[in-house]
mmCIF file of C-alpha atoms in Angstrom:
data_model
loop_
_atom_site.group_PDB
_atom_site.id
_atom_site.type_symbol
_atom_site.label_atom_id
_atom_site.label_comp_id
_atom_site.label_asym_id
_atom_site.label_seq_id
_atom_site.Cartn_x
_atom_site.Cartn_y
_atom_site.Cartn_z
ATOM 1 C CA MET O 1 -26.115 18.176 -10.828
ATOM 2 C CA SER O 2 -26.355 21.988 -10.072
ATOM 3 C CA ILE O 3 -24.703 23.687 -7.135
ATOM 4 C CA GLY O 4 -28.041 23.680 -5.366
ATOM 5 C CA SER O 5 -28.802 20.105 -5.627
ATOM 6 C CA THR O 6 -25.126 19.549 -4.008
ATOM 7 C CA GLU O 7 -25.901 21.683 -1.042
ATOM 8 C CA LEU O 8 -29.292 20.106 -0.251
ATOM 9 C CA LEU O 9 -27.367 16.351 -0.411
ATOM 10 C CA ALA O 10 -24.641 18.097 1.799
ATOM 11 C CA ALA O 11 -27.322 19.157 4.185
ATOM 12 C CA LEU O 12 -29.281 15.570 3.739
ATOM 13 C CA VAL O 13 -26.192 13.451 4.398
ATOM 14 C CA PRO O 14 -23.886 14.775 7.135
ATOM 15 C CA GLY O 15 -20.787 14.940 6.267
ATOM 16 C CA PHE O 16 -21.236 14.895 2.395
ATOM 17 C CA GLU O 17 -17.799 16.900 0.865
ATOM 18 C CA GLY O 18 -19.110 16.090 -3.423
ATOM 19 C CA PHE O 19 -18.701 14.105 -6.126
ATOM 20 C CA ALA O 20 -14.783 12.800 -7.439
ATOM 21 C CA TRP O 21 -16.219 12.569 -10.843
ATOM 22 C CA PRO O 22 -19.272 15.385 -10.967
ATOM 23 C CA TRP O 23 -18.666 15.237 -14.929
ATOM 24 C CA LEU O 24 -20.485 12.045 -14.890
ATOM 25 C CA LEU O 25 -23.777 13.703 -13.867
ATOM 26 C CA LEU O 26 -24.240 14.988 -17.564
ATOM 27 C CA ALA O 27 -25.403 10.971 -18.827
ATOM 28 C CA LEU O 28 -28.548 11.857 -16.541
ATOM 29 C CA PRO O 29 -30.712 12.976 -19.790
ATOM 30 C CA LEU O 30 -29.296 9.846 -22.140
ATOM 31 C CA PRO O 31 -32.232 8.198 -22.162
ATOM 32 C CA LEU O 32 -34.192 11.435 -23.053
ATOM 33 C CA LEU O 33 -31.837 12.469 -26.159
ATOM 34 C CA ALA O 34 -31.360 8.482 -27.310
ATOM 35 C CA ARG O 35 -35.569 8.943 -27.521
ATOM 36 C CA ARG O 36 -35.714 11.904 -29.181
ATOM 37 C CA TRP O 37 -33.080 11.984 -31.621
ATOM 38 C CA LEU O 38 -32.779 7.966 -32.496
ATOM 39 C CA PRO O 39 -34.873 6.724 -34.964
ATOM 40 C CA ALA O 40 -37.664 4.158 -33.757
ATOM 41 C CA ARG O 41 -37.207 0.251 -34.130
ATOM 42 C CA ARG O 42 -38.895 -0.816 -36.836
ATOM 43 C CA ASN O 43 -41.269 -3.970 -36.092
ATOM 44 C CA ALA O 44 -41.300 -6.375 -39.165
ATOM 45 C CA ALA O 45 -44.071 -8.415 -37.589
ATOM 46 C CA ALA O 46 -47.374 -8.985 -39.005
ATOM 47 C CA ALA O 47 -49.876 -5.574 -37.749
ATOM 48 C CA LEU O 48 -53.623 -5.321 -37.703
ATOM 49 C CA LYS O 49 -55.361 -2.670 -39.470
ATOM 50 C CA VAL O 50 -57.687 -1.005 -38.533
ATOM 51 C CA PRO O 51 -60.148 2.361 -39.380
ATOM 52 C CA PHE O 52 -59.921 3.551 -35.550
ATOM 53 C CA GLY O 53 -56.299 3.695 -35.191
ATOM 54 C CA HIS O 54 -56.021 7.144 -35.230
ATOM 55 C CA ARG O 55 -57.636 6.761 -31.498
ATOM 56 C CA LEU O 56 -55.301 4.121 -30.333
ATOM 57 C CA GLU O 57 -52.196 6.593 -30.633
ATOM 58 C CA PRO O 58 -52.680 8.941 -27.573
ATOM 59 C CA LEU O 59 -52.701 5.116 -25.657
ATOM 60 C CA ALA O 60 -49.825 3.896 -27.298
ATOM 61 C CA ARG O 61 -47.465 6.708 -26.609
ATOM 62 C CA GLY O 62 -49.003 6.886 -22.952
ATOM 63 C CA ALA O 63 -47.854 3.437 -22.782
ATOM 64 C CA GLY O 64 -43.857 4.351 -24.455
ATOM 65 C CA GLY O 65 -43.685 7.671 -21.990
ATOM 66 C CA ILE O 66 -42.220 8.315 -19.183
ATOM 67 C CA ARG O 67 -45.820 8.295 -17.082
ATOM 68 C CA GLY O 68 -46.466 4.523 -18.667
ATOM 69 C CA SER O 69 -47.186 2.149 -16.708
ATOM 70 C CA GLY O 70 -44.864 -1.055 -16.692
ATOM 71 C CA GLY O 71 -42.448 0.234 -14.008
ATOM 72 C CA GLN O 72 -41.160 2.962 -16.204
ATOM 73 C CA TRP O 73 -40.810 5.151 -13.202
ATOM 74 C CA LEU O 74 -38.407 2.700 -11.394
ATOM 75 C CA HIS O 75 -36.345 2.290 -14.476
ATOM 76 C CA TRP O 76 -35.576 6.189 -14.245
ATOM 77 C CA LEU O 77 -34.650 5.918 -10.599
ATOM 78 C CA ALA O 78 -32.201 2.991 -11.172
ATOM 79 C CA TRP O 79 -30.482 5.091 -13.752
ATOM 80 C CA THR O 80 -30.272 8.275 -11.735
ATOM 81 C CA LEU O 81 -29.091 6.469 -9.262
ATOM 82 C CA LEU O 82 -26.030 4.839 -11.547
ATOM 83 C CA CYS O 83 -25.522 8.022 -12.454
ATOM 84 C CA LEU O 84 -24.645 8.934 -8.994
ATOM 85 C CA ALA O 85 -22.823 6.377 -8.402
ATOM 86 C CA ALA O 86 -20.765 6.673 -10.978
ATOM 87 C CA ALA O 87 -19.505 10.641 -10.005
ATOM 88 C CA ARG O 88 -18.471 8.834 -6.724
ATOM 89 C CA PRO O 89 -19.741 10.335 -4.190
ATOM 90 C CA GLN O 90 -18.211 10.939 -0.541
ATOM 91 C CA THR O 91 -18.220 11.885 2.653
ATOM 92 C CA LEU O 92 -16.162 13.354 5.076
ATOM 93 C CA GLY O 93 -14.610 10.962 7.900
ATOM 94 C CA GLU O 94 -12.917 11.267 11.306
ATOM 95 C CA ALA O 95 -10.292 13.893 11.762
ATOM 96 C CA VAL O 96 -7.157 11.985 11.754
ATOM 97 C CA GLN O 97 -3.884 13.635 13.238
ATOM 98 C CA PRO O 98 -0.892 13.042 12.440
ATOM 99 C CA PRO O 99 1.826 11.494 14.683
ATOM 100 C CA GLN O 100 3.750 13.738 17.050
ATOM 101 C CA ALA O 101 7.762 12.864 15.589
ATOM 102 C CA GLY O 102 10.161 13.217 18.914
ATOM 103 C CA ARG O 103 13.409 12.191 19.770
ATOM 104 C CA GLU O 104 14.949 9.621 21.368
ATOM 105 C CA LEU O 105 16.059 11.257 24.912
ATOM 106 C CA MET O 106 18.473 9.567 27.548
ATOM 107 C CA LEU O 107 18.721 11.203 30.764
ATOM 108 C CA VAL O 108 21.910 10.283 32.354
ATOM 109 C CA LEU O 109 21.426 11.466 36.534
ATOM 110 C CA ASP O 110 24.099 11.688 38.624
ATOM 111 C CA LEU O 111 24.029 9.167 42.092
ATOM 112 C CA SER O 112 27.157 9.970 43.786
ATOM 113 C CA GLY O 113 27.537 10.562 47.324
ATOM 114 C CA SER O 114 28.368 14.667 46.298
ATOM 115 C CA MET O 115 24.852 14.684 45.360
ATOM 116 C CA SER O 116 23.737 14.573 49.226
ATOM 117 C CA GLU O 117 24.826 18.173 49.703
ATOM 118 C CA PRO O 118 22.373 20.647 50.797
ATOM 119 C CA ASP O 119 23.436 23.581 48.922
ATOM 120 C CA MET O 120 20.580 23.865 47.226
ATOM 121 C CA GLN O 121 17.125 26.144 47.344
ATOM 122 C CA LEU O 122 13.630 24.972 46.092
ATOM 123 C CA GLY O 123 10.687 26.884 47.332
ATOM 124 C CA GLY O 124 12.360 29.066 49.861
ATOM 125 C CA ARG O 125 13.853 25.994 51.615
ATOM 126 C CA PRO O 126 17.136 24.136 51.456
ATOM 127 C CA VAL O 127 17.431 20.824 49.836
ATOM 128 C CA ASP O 128 20.578 18.620 48.770
ATOM 129 C CA ARG O 129 21.653 19.030 44.917
ATOM 130 C CA LEU O 130 19.274 15.170 44.114
ATOM 131 C CA THR O 131 16.005 16.709 44.762
ATOM 132 C CA ALA O 132 16.851 19.832 43.052
ATOM 133 C CA ALA O 133 17.762 18.213 40.331
ATOM 134 C CA LYS O 134 14.545 15.934 40.443
ATOM 135 C CA ALA O 135 12.192 19.022 40.281
ATOM 136 C CA VAL O 136 13.779 20.439 37.242
ATOM 137 C CA LEU O 137 13.686 16.695 35.615
ATOM 138 C CA THR O 138 10.301 15.932 36.544
ATOM 139 C CA ASP O 139 9.186 19.126 35.287
ATOM 140 C CA PHE O 140 11.666 18.804 31.952
ATOM 141 C CA LEU O 141 9.954 15.927 31.183
ATOM 142 C CA ASP O 142 6.079 16.987 31.292
ATOM 143 C CA ARG O 143 7.253 19.125 28.122
ATOM 144 C CA ARG O 144 8.677 16.269 26.521
ATOM 145 C CA ASP O 145 5.590 14.843 24.937
ATOM 146 C CA GLY O 146 5.902 12.761 21.952
ATOM 147 C CA ASP O 147 9.931 11.546 22.666
ATOM 148 C CA ARG O 148 10.874 7.947 23.931
ATOM 149 C CA VAL O 149 12.873 8.714 26.854
ATOM 150 C CA GLY O 150 15.403 6.238 29.301
ATOM 151 C CA LEU O 151 16.307 7.281 32.486
ATOM 152 C CA LEU O 152 20.132 6.127 33.727
ATOM 153 C CA VAL O 153 21.677 6.756 36.979
ATOM 154 C CA PHE O 154 25.272 5.833 37.700
ATOM 155 C CA GLY O 155 27.849 6.403 41.096
ATOM 156 C CA ARG O 156 30.485 3.841 41.084
ATOM 157 C CA ARG O 157 28.794 1.708 38.388
ATOM 158 C CA ALA O 158 25.754 2.774 35.848
ATOM 159 C CA TYR O 159 22.488 1.147 35.579
ATOM 160 C CA ALA O 160 19.414 1.451 32.914
ATOM 161 C CA LEU O 161 16.567 2.447 35.450
ATOM 162 C CA THR O 162 14.112 2.840 32.271
ATOM 163 C CA PRO O 163 14.458 1.668 28.820
ATOM 164 C CA LEU O 164 13.246 4.264 26.234
ATOM 165 C CA THR O 165 9.820 4.780 26.113
ATOM 166 C CA ALA O 166 7.002 6.802 25.589
ATOM 167 C CA ASP O 167 5.623 5.642 28.867
ATOM 168 C CA ARG O 168 6.931 9.248 30.833
ATOM 169 C CA GLU O 169 4.744 8.370 34.000
ATOM 170 C CA SER O 170 6.765 5.481 34.288
ATOM 171 C CA VAL O 171 10.471 7.410 33.734
ATOM 172 C CA ARG O 172 8.686 10.066 36.420
ATOM 173 C CA GLN O 173 8.265 7.071 38.990
ATOM 174 C CA GLN O 174 11.589 5.636 38.912
ATOM 175 C CA LEU O 175 13.141 8.871 39.374
ATOM 176 C CA ALA O 176 11.178 9.769 42.206
ATOM 177 C CA ASP O 177 12.386 6.210 43.459
ATOM 178 C CA SER O 178 16.194 7.212 42.553
ATOM 179 C CA VAL O 179 18.071 7.663 46.172
ATOM 180 C CA VAL O 180 21.708 9.106 46.427
ATOM 181 C CA GLY O 181 24.095 6.049 46.676
ATOM 182 C CA LEU O 182 22.153 3.788 44.318
ATOM 183 C CA ALA O 183 24.677 3.591 41.804
ATOM 184 C CA GLY O 184 27.915 3.796 44.780
ATOM 185 C CA GLN O 185 29.388 6.635 45.852
ATOM 186 C CA GLU O 186 32.162 7.546 43.477
ATOM 187 C CA THR O 187 31.512 8.849 40.197
ATOM 188 C CA ALA O 188 31.929 7.066 36.537
ATOM 189 C CA ILE O 189 30.878 9.350 34.048
ATOM 190 C CA GLY O 190 32.987 7.211 31.203
ATOM 191 C CA ASP O 191 30.808 4.131 32.018
ATOM 192 C CA ALA O 192 27.429 6.242 32.405
ATOM 193 C CA LEU O 193 28.154 7.414 29.086
ATOM 194 C CA GLY O 194 28.591 4.243 27.744
ATOM 195 C CA LEU O 195 26.119 3.028 28.409
ATOM 196 C CA ALA O 196 23.444 5.263 27.094
ATOM 197 C CA VAL O 197 24.892 5.200 23.999
ATOM 198 C CA LYS O 198 24.877 1.270 23.804
ATOM 199 C CA ARG O 199 20.538 1.726 24.939
ATOM 200 C CA LEU O 200 20.024 4.251 22.158
ATOM 201 C CA ARG O 201 21.986 1.820 19.502
ATOM 202 C CA ASP O 202 20.492 -1.272 20.592
ATOM 203 C CA PRO O 203 17.528 -2.914 18.619
ATOM 204 C CA GLY O 204 15.471 -0.882 21.203
ATOM 205 C CA SER O 205 16.042 2.081 19.770
ATOM 206 C CA ASP O 206 13.907 3.441 16.581
ATOM 207 C CA PRO O 207 16.087 4.760 13.965
ATOM 208 C CA GLU O 208 13.269 5.306 11.549
ATOM 209 C CA ALA O 209 10.634 6.393 13.856
ATOM 210 C CA SER O 210 13.260 9.331 15.211
ATOM 211 C CA GLN O 211 16.786 9.973 13.881
ATOM 212 C CA GLU O 212 17.375 11.990 16.422
ATOM 213 C CA ARG O 213 19.077 10.561 19.908
ATOM 214 C CA VAL O 214 20.242 12.576 22.403
ATOM 215 C CA VAL O 215 21.888 12.024 25.800
ATOM 216 C CA ILE O 216 21.176 14.598 28.707
ATOM 217 C CA LEU O 217 24.353 14.533 31.178
ATOM 218 C CA LEU O 218 23.851 15.955 34.858
ATOM 219 C CA THR O 219 27.011 15.272 37.076
ATOM 220 C CA ASP O 220 28.708 17.474 40.208
ATOM 221 C CA GLY O 221 32.220 15.744 40.063
ATOM 222 C CA VAL O 222 34.904 14.114 37.762
ATOM 223 C CA ASN O 223 35.625 10.928 36.870
ATOM 224 C CA THR O 224 36.341 8.490 39.952
ATOM 225 C CA ALA O 225 35.405 5.159 38.536
ATOM 226 C CA GLY O 226 34.624 3.031 35.872
ATOM 227 C CA LEU O 227 36.396 1.354 32.744
ATOM 228 C CA LEU O 228 35.734 3.425 29.768
ATOM 229 C CA ASP O 229 37.255 6.857 30.038
ATOM 230 C CA PRO O 230 34.871 9.725 29.286
ATOM 231 C CA LEU O 231 36.645 11.176 26.208
ATOM 232 C CA LYS O 232 36.545 7.386 24.226
ATOM 233 C CA ALA O 233 32.766 7.209 25.578
ATOM 234 C CA ALA O 234 32.405 10.599 23.941
ATOM 235 C CA GLU O 235 33.736 9.645 20.087
ATOM 236 C CA LEU O 236 31.300 6.144 20.297
ATOM 237 C CA ALA O 237 28.610 8.690 20.957
ATOM 238 C CA ALA O 238 29.857 11.013 18.401
ATOM 239 C CA ASP O 239 30.432 7.889 15.863
ATOM 240 C CA ALA O 240 26.434 7.040 16.524
ATOM 241 C CA GLY O 241 25.210 10.773 15.920
ATOM 242 C CA ILE O 242 24.109 10.773 19.627
ATOM 243 C CA ARG O 243 24.399 14.354 20.624
ATOM 244 C CA VAL O 244 25.490 15.353 24.319
ATOM 245 C CA TYR O 245 24.637 17.947 26.841
ATOM 246 C CA THR O 246 26.422 18.087 29.624
ATOM 247 C CA VAL O 247 25.730 19.939 32.799
ATOM 248 C CA ALA O 248 27.538 20.449 35.537
ATOM 249 C CA PHE O 249 25.622 21.237 38.880
ATOM 250 C CA GLY O 250 26.461 22.272 42.164
ATOM 251 C CA GLY O 251 26.978 25.261 44.540
ATOM 252 C CA ASP O 252 30.227 27.265 45.473
ATOM 253 C CA GLY O 253 30.509 25.168 48.865
ATOM 254 C CA SER O 254 28.184 27.294 51.028
ATOM 255 C CA LEU O 255 24.835 27.348 52.109
ATOM 256 C CA SER O 256 22.321 29.901 53.034
ATOM 257 C CA LEU O 257 21.299 30.123 56.511
ATOM 258 C CA PHE O 258 19.483 33.055 57.859
ATOM 259 C CA GLY O 259 21.163 35.524 55.227
ATOM 260 C CA PHE O 260 24.417 34.158 56.037
ATOM 261 C CA GLN O 261 26.442 32.118 53.666
ATOM 262 C CA MET O 262 27.387 29.042 55.750
ATOM 263 C CA PRO O 263 30.627 26.938 54.338
ATOM 264 C CA MET O 264 30.142 23.685 53.823
ATOM 265 C CA PRO O 265 32.933 20.739 54.290
ATOM 266 C CA GLY O 266 33.218 18.861 50.943
ATOM 267 C CA ALA O 267 30.552 20.493 48.957
ATOM 268 C CA GLY O 268 33.290 22.542 46.757
ATOM 269 C CA ASP O 269 34.947 19.619 44.934
ATOM 270 C CA GLU O 270 35.580 20.547 41.957
ATOM 271 C CA ILE O 271 33.505 20.036 39.065
ATOM 272 C CA ASP O 272 35.957 18.823 36.243
ATOM 273 C CA GLU O 273 34.275 21.196 33.822
ATOM 274 C CA ALA O 274 36.862 20.928 30.533
ATOM 275 C CA THR O 275 36.497 16.990 29.935
ATOM 276 C CA LEU O 276 32.197 17.948 30.251
ATOM 277 C CA ARG O 277 33.129 20.697 28.043
ATOM 278 C CA LYS O 278 34.767 18.436 25.626
ATOM 279 C CA ILE O 279 32.444 15.789 25.447
ATOM 280 C CA ALA O 280 29.514 18.036 24.593
ATOM 281 C CA ASP O 281 32.422 19.476 21.725
ATOM 282 C CA ALA O 282 32.952 15.995 19.995
ATOM 283 C CA THR O 283 29.450 15.195 19.974
ATOM 284 C CA GLY O 284 27.912 18.390 18.745
ATOM 285 C CA GLY O 285 26.209 19.084 21.616
ATOM 286 C CA GLU O 286 26.788 22.102 24.620
ATOM 287 C CA PHE O 287 28.065 22.030 27.490
ATOM 288 C CA PHE O 288 26.076 24.482 30.750
ATOM 289 C CA ARG O 289 27.059 24.984 34.436
ATOM 290 C CA ALA O 290 24.750 25.751 36.969
ATOM 291 C CA ARG O 291 25.370 26.959 40.601
ATOM 292 C CA ASP O 292 21.678 26.730 42.112
ATOM 293 C CA THR O 293 18.028 25.483 41.022
ATOM 294 C CA ALA O 294 17.260 28.525 39.051
ATOM 295 C CA GLN O 295 20.443 27.669 36.802
ATOM 296 C CA LEU O 296 19.184 24.414 36.467
ATOM 297 C CA ALA O 297 16.058 24.673 35.261
ATOM 298 C CA GLY O 298 16.912 27.556 32.626
ATOM 299 C CA ILE O 299 19.217 25.200 31.666
ATOM 300 C CA TYR O 300 16.701 22.432 31.195
ATOM 301 C CA ALA O 301 14.478 24.744 29.215
ATOM 302 C CA GLU O 302 17.208 25.521 26.677
ATOM 303 C CA ILE O 303 17.632 22.314 25.620
ATOM 304 C CA ASP O 304 14.004 21.486 25.163
ATOM 305 C CA ARG O 305 13.951 24.696 22.913
ATOM 306 C CA LEU O 306 17.730 23.579 21.530
ATOM 307 C CA GLU O 307 15.657 19.710 20.659
ATOM 308 C CA PRO O 308 11.852 20.633 20.211
ATOM 309 C CA VAL O 309 9.487 17.974 19.479
ATOM 310 C CA GLU O 310 7.957 18.433 16.546
ATOM 311 C CA ARG O 311 4.089 19.060 16.927
ATOM 312 C CA PRO O 312 1.361 17.083 14.992
ATOM 313 C CA GLY O 313 0.342 18.867 11.769
ATOM 314 C CA GLN O 314 -3.014 19.617 11.179
ATOM 315 C CA ALA O 315 -5.717 17.297 11.294
ATOM 316 C CA LEU O 316 -7.113 16.262 8.178
ATOM 317 C CA ARG O 317 -10.644 14.260 7.515
ATOM 318 C CA PRO O 318 -9.990 11.382 4.412
ATOM 319 C CA LYS O 319 -12.646 11.086 2.060
ATOM 320 C CA ILE O 320 -14.909 7.987 2.357
ATOM 321 C CA GLU O 321 -16.343 7.006 -0.905
ATOM 322 C CA ARG O 322 -19.878 6.158 -0.551
ATOM 323 C CA TYR O 323 -21.101 5.019 -4.521
ATOM 324 C CA ALA O 324 -21.941 1.463 -2.953
ATOM 325 C CA TRP O 325 -25.032 3.165 -1.616
ATOM 326 C CA PRO O 326 -26.897 4.604 -4.699
ATOM 327 C CA LEU O 327 -25.293 1.383 -6.356
ATOM 328 C CA GLY O 328 -26.859 -1.207 -4.637
ATOM 329 C CA VAL O 329 -30.417 0.624 -4.678
ATOM 330 C CA ALA O 330 -30.190 0.719 -8.269
ATOM 331 C CA PHE O 331 -29.822 -2.754 -8.854
ATOM 332 C CA ALA O 332 -32.855 -3.232 -6.422
ATOM 333 C CA PHE O 333 -34.706 -0.835 -8.577
ATOM 334 C CA GLY O 334 -33.416 -2.581 -11.651
ATOM 335 C CA LEU O 335 -34.686 -6.203 -10.685
ATOM 336 C CA LEU O 336 -38.189 -4.375 -9.087
ATOM 337 C CA ALA O 337 -38.395 -3.266 -13.263
ATOM 338 C CA PHE O 338 -38.171 -6.216 -14.605
ATOM 339 C CA ALA O 339 -40.092 -8.296 -11.860
ATOM 340 C CA LEU O 340 -42.848 -5.882 -12.005
ATOM 341 C CA PRO O 341 -44.565 -6.069 -14.988
ATOM 342 C CA ARG O 342 -44.072 -10.235 -15.719
ATOM 343 C CA ARG O 343 -45.894 -10.229 -12.065
ATOM 344 C CA ARG O 344 -49.394 -8.171 -13.905
ATOM 345 C CA ARG O 345 -49.062 -10.301 -16.743
ATOM 346 C CA ALA O 346 -49.430 -13.113 -14.093
#
């Protein structure tokens, strides 16, 4: 079939892509070639000889030709459709988008008493540390389309509020409902990290779908509670191939009020930066220090860059086989060509 014919089919059939085996279209003229070059079949039956036989020859040629009666045009339609079916016509299906390949990401948030200190600024007004952290984490979640995210909070004890899930709206809701003191007033960093590692290693995680498992731990204090030492928890994370990013969050112990720095009692408690740095180094992650909301937002933007979500590839349109249609119609024409002469004789 010529290029022009293929373009005609593309115009008539929406989504027509072409033929998988176009070379089989070369079989279209085979009946004509066979009729032209193969010797005629000899009839050994008795024949009637008449003196006007030369007058019957045009009639005989017309009856056996392409334009003859007896459904010859149905034979040719059936043969043409058989050749089209053998060439495997194909159309393009609906576009298919490859799925995103994200990470298994556990957010670990400190809810100890010191997170209520109002030494942060958000939108030009003073807020406590937890409110600032929630705003930054919510914005971070908006950029993690494709990840399975879990939320774990800790104070004196550690609790998993949200298991690993692709439903980020559930994580946002649980994050919004979290309040200081929900898990106690103290700080159990080791227990929180150990529980995060356990959640990433349990059957609920899907190592086949995502080989990248990450913990982001935010705290503003030192380990003052719990049974598991933070460095021992870091060893467990490293053995499991889990990267841990640690974020030390808290001001310098003062509050800006009408342009003056006012000291806040208890707000300048020391953060165990050395231990947090060791946890990050042991697991292949990084340690960050944030003293205000802007720095915290920049840290999560940097983590977003370090742990990118793999974007979906280019959309593809699969090829769908359509040989069944011409094959079915060719079968129908063949039946008609077989039945039509017998009906006329009847």
